[in-house]
Coordinates of C-alpha atoms in Angstrom, one line a residue:
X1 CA 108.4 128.3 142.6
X2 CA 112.3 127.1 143.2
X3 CA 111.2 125.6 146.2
X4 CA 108.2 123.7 144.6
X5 CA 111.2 122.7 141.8
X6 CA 113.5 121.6 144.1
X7 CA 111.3 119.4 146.2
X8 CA 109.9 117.5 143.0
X9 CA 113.5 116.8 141.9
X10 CA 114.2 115.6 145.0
X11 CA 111.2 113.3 145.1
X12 CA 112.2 112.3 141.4
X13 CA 115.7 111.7 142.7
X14 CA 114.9 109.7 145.6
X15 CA 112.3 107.5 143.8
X16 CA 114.5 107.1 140.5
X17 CA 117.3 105.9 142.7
X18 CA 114.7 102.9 144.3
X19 CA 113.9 101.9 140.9
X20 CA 117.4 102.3 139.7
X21 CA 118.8 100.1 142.9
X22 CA 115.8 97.6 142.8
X23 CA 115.3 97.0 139.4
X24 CA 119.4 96.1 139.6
X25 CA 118.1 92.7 140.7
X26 CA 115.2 92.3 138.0
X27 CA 116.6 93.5 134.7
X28 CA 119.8 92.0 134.8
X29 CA 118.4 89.7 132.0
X30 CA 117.8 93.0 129.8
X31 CA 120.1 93.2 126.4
X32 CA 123.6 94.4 127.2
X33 CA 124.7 98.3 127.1
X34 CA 126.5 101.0 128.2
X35 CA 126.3 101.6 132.3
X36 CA 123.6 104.4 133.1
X37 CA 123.2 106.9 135.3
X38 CA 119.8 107.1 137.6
X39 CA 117.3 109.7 135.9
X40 CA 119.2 110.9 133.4
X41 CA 120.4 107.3 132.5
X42 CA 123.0 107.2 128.7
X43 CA 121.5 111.0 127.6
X44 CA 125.1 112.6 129.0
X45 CA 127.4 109.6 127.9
X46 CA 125.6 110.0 124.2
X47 CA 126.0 113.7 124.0
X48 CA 129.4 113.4 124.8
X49 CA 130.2 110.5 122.3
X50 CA 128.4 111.5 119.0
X51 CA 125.8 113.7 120.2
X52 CA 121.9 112.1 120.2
X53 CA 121.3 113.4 116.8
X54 CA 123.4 110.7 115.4
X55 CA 122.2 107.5 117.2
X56 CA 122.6 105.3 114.4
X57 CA 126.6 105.9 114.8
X58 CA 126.8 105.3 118.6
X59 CA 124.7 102.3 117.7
X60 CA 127.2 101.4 115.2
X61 CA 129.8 101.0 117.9
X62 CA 127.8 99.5 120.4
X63 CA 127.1 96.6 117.9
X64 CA 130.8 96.2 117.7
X65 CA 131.0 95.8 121.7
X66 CA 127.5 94.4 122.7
X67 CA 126.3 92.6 119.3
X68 CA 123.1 93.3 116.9
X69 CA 120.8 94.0 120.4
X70 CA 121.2 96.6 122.9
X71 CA 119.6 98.6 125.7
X72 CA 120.3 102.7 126.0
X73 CA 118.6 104.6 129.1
X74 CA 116.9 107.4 127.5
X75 CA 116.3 109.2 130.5
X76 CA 114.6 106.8 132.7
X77 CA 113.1 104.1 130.5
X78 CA 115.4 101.6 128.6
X79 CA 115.1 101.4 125.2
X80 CA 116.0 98.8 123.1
X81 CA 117.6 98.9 119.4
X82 CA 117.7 95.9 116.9
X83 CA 120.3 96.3 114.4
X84 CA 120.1 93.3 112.3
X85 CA 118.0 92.1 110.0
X86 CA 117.9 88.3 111.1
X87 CA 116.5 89.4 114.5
X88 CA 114.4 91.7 112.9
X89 CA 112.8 89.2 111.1
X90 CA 112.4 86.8 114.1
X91 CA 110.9 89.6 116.0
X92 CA 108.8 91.1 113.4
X93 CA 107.2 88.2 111.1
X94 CA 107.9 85.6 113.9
X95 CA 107.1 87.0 116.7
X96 CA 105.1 89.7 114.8
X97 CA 101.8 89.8 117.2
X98 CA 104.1 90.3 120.2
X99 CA 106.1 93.0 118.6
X100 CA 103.4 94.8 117.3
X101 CA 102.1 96.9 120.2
X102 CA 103.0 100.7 120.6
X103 CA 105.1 102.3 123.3
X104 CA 102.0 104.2 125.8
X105 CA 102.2 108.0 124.5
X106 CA 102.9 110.4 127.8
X107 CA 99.5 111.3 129.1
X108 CA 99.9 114.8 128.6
X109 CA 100.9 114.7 124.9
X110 CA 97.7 111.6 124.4
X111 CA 95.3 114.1 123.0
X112 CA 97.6 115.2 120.1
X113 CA 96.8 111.6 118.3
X114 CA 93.0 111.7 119.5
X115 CA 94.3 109.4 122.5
X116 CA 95.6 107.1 120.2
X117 CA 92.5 106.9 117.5
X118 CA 95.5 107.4 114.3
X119 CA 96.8 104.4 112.8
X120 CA 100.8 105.1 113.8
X121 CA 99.9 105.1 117.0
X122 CA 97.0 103.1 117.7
X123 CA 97.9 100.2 120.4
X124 CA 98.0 96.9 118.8
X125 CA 94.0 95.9 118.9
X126 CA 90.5 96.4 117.2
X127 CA 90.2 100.4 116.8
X128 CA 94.1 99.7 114.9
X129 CA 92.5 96.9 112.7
X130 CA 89.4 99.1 111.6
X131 CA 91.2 102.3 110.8
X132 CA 94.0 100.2 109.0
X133 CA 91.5 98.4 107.0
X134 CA 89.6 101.2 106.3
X135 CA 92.7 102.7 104.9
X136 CA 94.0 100.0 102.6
X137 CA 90.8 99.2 101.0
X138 CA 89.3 102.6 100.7
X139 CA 92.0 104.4 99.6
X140 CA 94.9 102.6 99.0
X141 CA 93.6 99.8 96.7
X142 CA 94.8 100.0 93.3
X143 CA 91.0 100.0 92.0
X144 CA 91.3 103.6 94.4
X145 CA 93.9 104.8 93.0
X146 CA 93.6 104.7 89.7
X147 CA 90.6 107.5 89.3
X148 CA 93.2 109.8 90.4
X149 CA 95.5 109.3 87.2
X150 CA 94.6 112.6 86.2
X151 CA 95.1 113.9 89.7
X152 CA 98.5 112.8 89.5
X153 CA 99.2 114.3 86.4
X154 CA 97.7 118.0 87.6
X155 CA 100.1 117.4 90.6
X156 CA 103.4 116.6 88.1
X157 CA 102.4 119.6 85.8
X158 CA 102.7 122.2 88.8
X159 CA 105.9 120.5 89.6
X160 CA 107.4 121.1 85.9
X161 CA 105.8 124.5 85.6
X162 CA 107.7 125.8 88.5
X163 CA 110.9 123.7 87.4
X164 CA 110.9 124.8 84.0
X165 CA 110.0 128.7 85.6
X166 CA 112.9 128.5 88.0
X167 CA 115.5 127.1 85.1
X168 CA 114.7 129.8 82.9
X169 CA 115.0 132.9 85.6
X170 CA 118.8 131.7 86.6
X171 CA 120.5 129.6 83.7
X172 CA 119.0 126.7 83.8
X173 CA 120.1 126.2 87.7
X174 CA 116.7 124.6 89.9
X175 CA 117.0 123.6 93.2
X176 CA 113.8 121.5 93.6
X177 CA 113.2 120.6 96.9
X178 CA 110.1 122.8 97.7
X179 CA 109.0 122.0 94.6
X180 CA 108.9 118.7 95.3
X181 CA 107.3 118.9 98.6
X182 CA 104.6 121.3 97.4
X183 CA 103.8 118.9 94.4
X184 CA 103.2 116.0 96.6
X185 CA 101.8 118.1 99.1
X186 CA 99.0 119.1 96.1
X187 CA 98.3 115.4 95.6
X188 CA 98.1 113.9 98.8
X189 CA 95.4 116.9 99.8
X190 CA 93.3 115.8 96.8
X191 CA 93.4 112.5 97.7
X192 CA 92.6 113.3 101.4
X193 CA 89.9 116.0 100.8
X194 CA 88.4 114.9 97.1
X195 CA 89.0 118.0 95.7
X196 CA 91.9 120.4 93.3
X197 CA 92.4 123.0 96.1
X198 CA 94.1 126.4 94.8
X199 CA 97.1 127.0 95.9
X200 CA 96.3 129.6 98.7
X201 CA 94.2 127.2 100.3
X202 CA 96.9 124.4 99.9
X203 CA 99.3 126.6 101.7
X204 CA 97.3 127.6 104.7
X205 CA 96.7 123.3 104.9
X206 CA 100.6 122.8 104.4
X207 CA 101.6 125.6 107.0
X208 CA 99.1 124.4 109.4
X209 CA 100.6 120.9 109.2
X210 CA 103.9 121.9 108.7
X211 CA 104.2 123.8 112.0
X212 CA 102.0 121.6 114.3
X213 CA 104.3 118.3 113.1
X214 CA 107.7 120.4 113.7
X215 CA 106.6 121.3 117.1
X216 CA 105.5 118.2 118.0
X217 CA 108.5 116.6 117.1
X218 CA 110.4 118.2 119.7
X219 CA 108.2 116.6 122.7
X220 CA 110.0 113.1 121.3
X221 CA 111.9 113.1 124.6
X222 CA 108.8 112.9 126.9
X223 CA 108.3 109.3 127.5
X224 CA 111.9 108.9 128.3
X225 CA 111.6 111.4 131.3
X226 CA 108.4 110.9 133.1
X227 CA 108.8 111.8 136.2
X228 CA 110.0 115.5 135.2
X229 CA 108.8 116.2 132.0
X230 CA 105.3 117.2 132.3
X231 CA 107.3 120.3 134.8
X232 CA 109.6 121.1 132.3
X233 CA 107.9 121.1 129.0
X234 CA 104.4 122.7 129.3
X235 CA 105.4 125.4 127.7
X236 CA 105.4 123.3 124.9
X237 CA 103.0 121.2 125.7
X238 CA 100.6 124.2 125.2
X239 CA 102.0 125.2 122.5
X240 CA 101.4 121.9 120.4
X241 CA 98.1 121.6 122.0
X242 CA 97.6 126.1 119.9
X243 CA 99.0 124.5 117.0
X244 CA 96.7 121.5 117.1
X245 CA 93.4 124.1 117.6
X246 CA 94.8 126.3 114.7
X247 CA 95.1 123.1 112.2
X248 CA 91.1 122.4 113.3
X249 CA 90.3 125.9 112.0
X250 CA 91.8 124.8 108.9
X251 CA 90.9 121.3 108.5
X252 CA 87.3 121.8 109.9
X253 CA 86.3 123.7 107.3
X254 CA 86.8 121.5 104.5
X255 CA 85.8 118.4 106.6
X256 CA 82.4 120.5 106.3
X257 CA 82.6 121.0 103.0
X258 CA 82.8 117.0 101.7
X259 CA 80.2 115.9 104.2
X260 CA 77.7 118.7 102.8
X261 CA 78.6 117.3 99.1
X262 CA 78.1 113.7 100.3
X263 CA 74.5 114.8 101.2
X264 CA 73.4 116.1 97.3
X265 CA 75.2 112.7 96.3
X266 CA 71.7 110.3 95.6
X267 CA 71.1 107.4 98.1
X268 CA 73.6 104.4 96.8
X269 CA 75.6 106.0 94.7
X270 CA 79.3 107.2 95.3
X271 CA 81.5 110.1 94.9
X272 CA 83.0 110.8 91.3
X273 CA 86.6 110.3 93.7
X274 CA 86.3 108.8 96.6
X275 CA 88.3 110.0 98.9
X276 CA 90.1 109.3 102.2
X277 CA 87.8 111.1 104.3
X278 CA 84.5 110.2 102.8
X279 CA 86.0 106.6 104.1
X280 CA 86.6 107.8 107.2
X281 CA 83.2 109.7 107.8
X282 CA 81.9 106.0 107.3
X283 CA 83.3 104.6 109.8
X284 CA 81.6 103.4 113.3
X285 CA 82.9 102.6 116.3
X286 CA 81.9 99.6 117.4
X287 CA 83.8 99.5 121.1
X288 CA 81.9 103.0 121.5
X289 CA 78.6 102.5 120.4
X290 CA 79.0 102.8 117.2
X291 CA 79.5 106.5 117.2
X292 CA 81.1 108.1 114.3
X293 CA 84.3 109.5 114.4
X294 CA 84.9 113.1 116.0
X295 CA 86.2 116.0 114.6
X296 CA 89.7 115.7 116.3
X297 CA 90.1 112.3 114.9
X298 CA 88.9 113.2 111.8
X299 CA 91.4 116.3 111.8
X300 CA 94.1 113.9 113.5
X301 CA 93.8 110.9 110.9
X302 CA 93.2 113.6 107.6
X303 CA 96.5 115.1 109.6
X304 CA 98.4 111.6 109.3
X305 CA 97.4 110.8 106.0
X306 CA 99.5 113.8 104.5
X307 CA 102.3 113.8 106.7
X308 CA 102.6 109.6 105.8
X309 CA 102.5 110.5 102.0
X310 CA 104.7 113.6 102.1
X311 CA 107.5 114.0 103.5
X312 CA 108.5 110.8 103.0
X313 CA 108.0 110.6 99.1
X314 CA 109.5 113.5 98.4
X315 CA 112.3 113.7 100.8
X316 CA 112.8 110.0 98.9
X317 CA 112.1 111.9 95.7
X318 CA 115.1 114.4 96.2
X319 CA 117.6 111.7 97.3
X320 CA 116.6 109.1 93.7
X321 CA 117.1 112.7 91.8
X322 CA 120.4 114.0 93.2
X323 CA 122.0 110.3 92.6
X324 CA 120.6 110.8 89.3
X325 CA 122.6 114.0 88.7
X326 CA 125.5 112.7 90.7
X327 CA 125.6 109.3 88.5
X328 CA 124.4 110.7 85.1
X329 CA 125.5 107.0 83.0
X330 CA 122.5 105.4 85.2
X331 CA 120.6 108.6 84.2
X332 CA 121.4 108.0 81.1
X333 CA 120.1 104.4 81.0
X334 CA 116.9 104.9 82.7
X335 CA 116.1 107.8 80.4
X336 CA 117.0 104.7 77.5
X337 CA 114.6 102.7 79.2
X338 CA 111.6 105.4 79.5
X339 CA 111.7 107.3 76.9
X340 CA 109.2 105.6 74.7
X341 CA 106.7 104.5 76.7
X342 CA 104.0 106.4 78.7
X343 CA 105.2 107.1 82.3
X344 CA 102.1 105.6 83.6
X345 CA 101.0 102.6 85.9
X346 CA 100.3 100.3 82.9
X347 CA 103.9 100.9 81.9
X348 CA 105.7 100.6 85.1
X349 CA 105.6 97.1 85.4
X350 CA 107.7 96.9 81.8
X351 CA 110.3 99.3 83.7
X352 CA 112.7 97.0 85.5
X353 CA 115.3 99.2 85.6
X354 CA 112.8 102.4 87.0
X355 CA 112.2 99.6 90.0
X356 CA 115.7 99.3 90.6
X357 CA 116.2 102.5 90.7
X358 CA 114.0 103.6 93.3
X359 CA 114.9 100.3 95.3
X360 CA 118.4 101.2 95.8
X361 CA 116.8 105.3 96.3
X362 CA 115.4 103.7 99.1
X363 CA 117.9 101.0 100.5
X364 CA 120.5 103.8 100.5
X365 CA 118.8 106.7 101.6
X366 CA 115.5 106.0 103.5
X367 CA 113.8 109.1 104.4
X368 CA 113.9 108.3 108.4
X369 CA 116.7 106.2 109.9
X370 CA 114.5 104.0 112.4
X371 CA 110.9 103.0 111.8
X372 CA 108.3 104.1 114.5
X373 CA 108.9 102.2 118.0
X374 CA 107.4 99.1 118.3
X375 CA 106.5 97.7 122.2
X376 CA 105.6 94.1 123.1
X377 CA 101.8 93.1 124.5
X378 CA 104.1 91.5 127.0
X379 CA 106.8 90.6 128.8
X380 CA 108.9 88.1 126.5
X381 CA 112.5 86.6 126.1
X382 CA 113.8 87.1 123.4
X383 CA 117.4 86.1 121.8
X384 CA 118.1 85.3 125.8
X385 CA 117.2 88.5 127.1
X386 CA 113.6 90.1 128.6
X387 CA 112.3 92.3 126.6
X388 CA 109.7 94.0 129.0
X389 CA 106.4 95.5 127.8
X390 CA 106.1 99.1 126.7
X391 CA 109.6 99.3 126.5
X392 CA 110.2 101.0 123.3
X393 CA 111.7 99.0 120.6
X394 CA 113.7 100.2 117.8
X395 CA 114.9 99.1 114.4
X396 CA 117.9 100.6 112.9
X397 CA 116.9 100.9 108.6
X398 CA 120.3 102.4 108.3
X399 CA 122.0 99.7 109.8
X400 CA 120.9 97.0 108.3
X401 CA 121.0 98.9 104.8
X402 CA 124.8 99.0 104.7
X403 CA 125.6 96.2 106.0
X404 CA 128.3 94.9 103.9
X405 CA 128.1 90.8 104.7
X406 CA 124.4 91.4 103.3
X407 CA 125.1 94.4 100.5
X408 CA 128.4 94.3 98.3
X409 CA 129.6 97.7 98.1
X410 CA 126.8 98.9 100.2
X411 CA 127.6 102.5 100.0
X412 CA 126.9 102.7 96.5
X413 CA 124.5 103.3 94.4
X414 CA 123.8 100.2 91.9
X415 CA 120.4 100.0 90.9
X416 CA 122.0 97.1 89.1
X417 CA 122.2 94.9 92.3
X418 CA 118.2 94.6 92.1
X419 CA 118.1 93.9 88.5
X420 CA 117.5 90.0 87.1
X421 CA 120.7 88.7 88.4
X422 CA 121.6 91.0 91.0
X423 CA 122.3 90.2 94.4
X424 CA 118.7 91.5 95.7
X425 CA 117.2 89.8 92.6
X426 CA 113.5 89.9 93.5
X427 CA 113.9 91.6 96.8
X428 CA 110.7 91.2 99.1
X429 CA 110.9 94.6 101.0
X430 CA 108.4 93.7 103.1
X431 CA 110.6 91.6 104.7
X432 CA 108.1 88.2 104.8
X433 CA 110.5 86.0 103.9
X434 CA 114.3 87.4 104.8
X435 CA 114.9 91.1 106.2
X436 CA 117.4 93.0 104.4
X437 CA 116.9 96.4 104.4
X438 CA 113.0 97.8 105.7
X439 CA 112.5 101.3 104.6
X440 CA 108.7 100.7 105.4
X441 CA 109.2 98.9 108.4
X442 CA 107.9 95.1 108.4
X443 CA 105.5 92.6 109.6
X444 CA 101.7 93.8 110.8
X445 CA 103.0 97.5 111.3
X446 CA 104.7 97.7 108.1
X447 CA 103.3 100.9 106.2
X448 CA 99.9 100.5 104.7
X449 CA 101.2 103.2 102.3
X450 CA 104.0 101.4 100.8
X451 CA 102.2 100.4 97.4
X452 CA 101.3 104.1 96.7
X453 CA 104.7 105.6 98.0
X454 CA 106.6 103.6 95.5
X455 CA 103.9 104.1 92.4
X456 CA 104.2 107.6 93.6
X457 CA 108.3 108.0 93.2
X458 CA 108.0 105.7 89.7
X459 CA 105.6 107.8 88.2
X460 CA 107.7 111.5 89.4
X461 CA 111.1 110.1 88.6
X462 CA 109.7 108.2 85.4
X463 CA 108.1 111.4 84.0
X464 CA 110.8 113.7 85.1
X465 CA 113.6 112.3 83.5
X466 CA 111.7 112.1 80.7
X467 CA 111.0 115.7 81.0
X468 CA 114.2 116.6 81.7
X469 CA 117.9 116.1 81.8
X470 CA 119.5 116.5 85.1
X471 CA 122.7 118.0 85.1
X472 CA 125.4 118.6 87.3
X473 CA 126.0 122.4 88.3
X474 CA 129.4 123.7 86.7
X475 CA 132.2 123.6 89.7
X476 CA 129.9 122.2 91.9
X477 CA 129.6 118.3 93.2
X478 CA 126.5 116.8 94.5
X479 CA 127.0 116.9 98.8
X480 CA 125.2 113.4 100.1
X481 CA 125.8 114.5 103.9
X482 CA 123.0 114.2 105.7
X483 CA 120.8 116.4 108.6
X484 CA 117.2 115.2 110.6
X485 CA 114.4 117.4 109.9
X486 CA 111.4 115.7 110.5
X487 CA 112.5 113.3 107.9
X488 CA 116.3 112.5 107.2
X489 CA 116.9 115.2 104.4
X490 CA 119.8 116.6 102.0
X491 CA 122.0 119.4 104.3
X492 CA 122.1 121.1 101.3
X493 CA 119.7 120.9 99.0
X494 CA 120.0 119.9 95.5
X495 CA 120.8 122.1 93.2
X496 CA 120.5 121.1 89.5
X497 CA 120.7 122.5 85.5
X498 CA 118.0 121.3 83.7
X499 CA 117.6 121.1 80.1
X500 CA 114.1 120.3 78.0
X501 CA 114.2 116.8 76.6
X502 CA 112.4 118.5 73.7
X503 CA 115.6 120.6 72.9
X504 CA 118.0 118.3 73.2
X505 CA 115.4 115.9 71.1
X506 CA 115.3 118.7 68.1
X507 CA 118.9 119.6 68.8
X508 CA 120.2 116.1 68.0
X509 CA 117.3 115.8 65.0
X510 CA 118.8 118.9 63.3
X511 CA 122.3 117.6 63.7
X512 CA 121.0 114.3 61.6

């Protein structure tokens, strides 16, 4: 076994240090960086300056030394990181079918996305186009998301349930975040599966999820170290592969369950809620035959469709809420703007302030720091330098977020600045005409989901606040730090009083 180790290291060794000497000659023209190291390439020189977990501030300096474009060895491969939003633009709406390709997954982790049949990671081509399409006008479409109105409402009212339990059990004290996540959680699995699961068979779907994307997450270094990675991580390689199987056993049966309903439905007529899998068992093939899909794509897209809508919203959710509580005058006038109208889609569009609101939620605190690498279809010079294919590319959100020759004060939070008159008056976040912060990403890979993700936090923040007031804790001050989970969450978690609007409504009335 050592000797077996040592001899592929030294095969690894020899080989990286070809490529490393060789492509000396042939990538000089690839953006600037720090020097690397064969193999191992910036991994040491990043631990050692603000450890890996905080790329966005090592990137910060290297923009200061190397300018908005760089190139970091991540093990082997170099990686390149765009941190402003003018070349973000160029590359993404410009350039945008060039850019719009996906890094090739390691071929020992390819089955985890059905070999690429999910939309995230889908190369740039037809099977990305149907399944996107599929997506945006079968279940995305306002005309699709209206019939769950009362969906969202069953969702909201097992959020406030468990607030208003929890406030009551330790004076008036909450700290919401699993709330939060379970509420949306509920949602997003009626809108995946077609039906109002109970909440043991929610669970075993969340926990199946839960720990499969956790897991996987940590196999994010693979690409970057081909030539020893599928050695060193089959351990886990086999255990996301037992955490994929046990997810089927949950997700199978329910798959089951809709197409079996689908069958009493009469010939030509539809679903009372259509749902996003009775879309995707509709869907053929056509580079394969014109099969249908499988039951590990079905399992891996149903799988992508809640982690998409979940995490994100309400690790978005938590951030709007605890500047909310930390800034209680703009708390104050959003509750001034809400409070007699319906907290609905029909009113949302009268709520400019609600907008603003979860505009600068977003701008300020986007629930994941870089969008999803992009690659190019091929080789291209960009800005000067070759930006060679299947090279990851990456966009820093944060970066261009707080830029401060873009964003006055860009470290605060003024919902103001998006208001009639603001700076960001009208902002186009999906970055079509200018680039200025991209919380979705932009161009042809911008998230399909970023209609429904932003009705989503309206209608939660709109109806909470109206529910409640949300209150600092006595002696304690809202903490804004910062830690990566699977999205970029609170390190500590909110924590909250909350008090009825109805009492403080019939408190003030008696006082009159």
């Amino acid at each position: 076994m050592e000797i077996g180790l040592l001899l592929l290291l030294w095969v690894s060794l020899s080989g990286a240090i070809f490529v490393f000497l060789f492509s000396s000659f042939t990538t000089r023209k690839l953006p600037p960086g720090p020097p690397a190291a064969p193999i191992i390439g910036n991994l040491l020189w990043l631990r050692r300056s603000l450890k890996i977990q905080n790329l966005e501030s090592v990137l910060h300096h290297l923009r200061a030394r190397y300018g908005p474009i760089v190139t970091l060895r991540i093990g082997s491969v170099p990686a390149i990181f765009i941190t402003d939003g003018y070349l973000a633009h160029k590359a993404l709406i410009e350039h945008g079918a060039t850019f719009s390709d996906r890094p090739l997954p390691f071929p020992a982790v390819r089955h985890l996305s059905s070999n690429q049949h999910i939309i995230s990671a889908a190369a740039y081509g037809p099977i990305w186009r149907l399944l996107r399409r599929n997506l945006i006008s079968e279940t995305l479409h306002p005309s699709r998301v209206r019939p769950f109105a009362d969906g969202r409402r069953w969702a909201f009212d097992i959020l406030a349930d468990r607030l208003r339990a929890q406030s009551e059990t330790d004076d008036g004290i909450v700290v919401p975040r699993d709330s939060f996540q379970f509420a949306m959680f509920s949602l997003l699995v009626l809108m995946c599966f077609g039906e109002k699961l109970d909440e043991k068979v929610i669970r075993e779907i969340e926990i199946s999820q839960r720990n499969f994307l956790l897991h996987a997450s940590k196999l994010t270094f693979l690409p970057y170290l081909p030539a020893i990675a599928g050695y060193f991580f089959r351990k886990k390689l086999r255990t996301a592969t037992e955490l994929r199987r046990k997810q089927k056993e949950v997700f199978c049966p329910l798959i089951k369950s809709r197409k079996e309903r689908k069958k009493e439905i009469n010939p030509g007529s539809e679903m009372p809620i259509c749902s996003y899998l009775d879309s995707l068992l509709e869907i053929q093939l056509p580079e394969d035959g014109g099969r249908l899909l499988n039951e590990d794509e079905l399992v891996a897209l149903c799988s992508e469709f809640l982690n998409a809508g979940t995490d994100t919203t309400s690790t978005s959710l938590q951030w709007i809420m605890a500047e909310l509580v930390k800034n209680q005058a703009i708390q104050f006038k959003l509750w001034e703007e809400i409070k007699n109208r319906e907290a609905n889609s029909e009113d949302f569009e009268k709520m400019s302030y609600l907008r603003a609101v979860i505009m600068e939620g977003l701008r300020l605190h986007p629930p994941g720091h870089f969008v999803l690498p992009h690659s190019v279809t091929e080789d291209i010079k960009f800005e000067g330098y070759l930006i060679p294919k299947n090279a990851p590319i990456n966009f820093s959100v944060t970066e261009m977020a707080l830029d401060e020759k873009i964003w006055e004060e860009a470290a605060e939070f003024k919902p103001e600045r998006f208001m009639e008159g603001g700076s960001a008056e009208k902002m186009d976040i999906t970055g079509s005409r200018e680039i200025k912060m991209m919380p979705f990403g932009a161009g042809r890979r911008i998230c399909p989901g970023l209609g429904l993700a932003i009705f989503h936090l309206e209608y939660f923040v709109a109806n909470l606040v109206k529910e409640f007031e949300w209150k600092n804790v006595e002696g304690e001050e809202i903490d804004l730090s910062e830690k990566l989970e699977f999205t970029v969450v609170m390190k500590n978690s909110l924590r909250a009083r909350l008090v009825p609007r109805k009492k403080i409504n019939s408190f003030r009335a008696g006082e009159v």
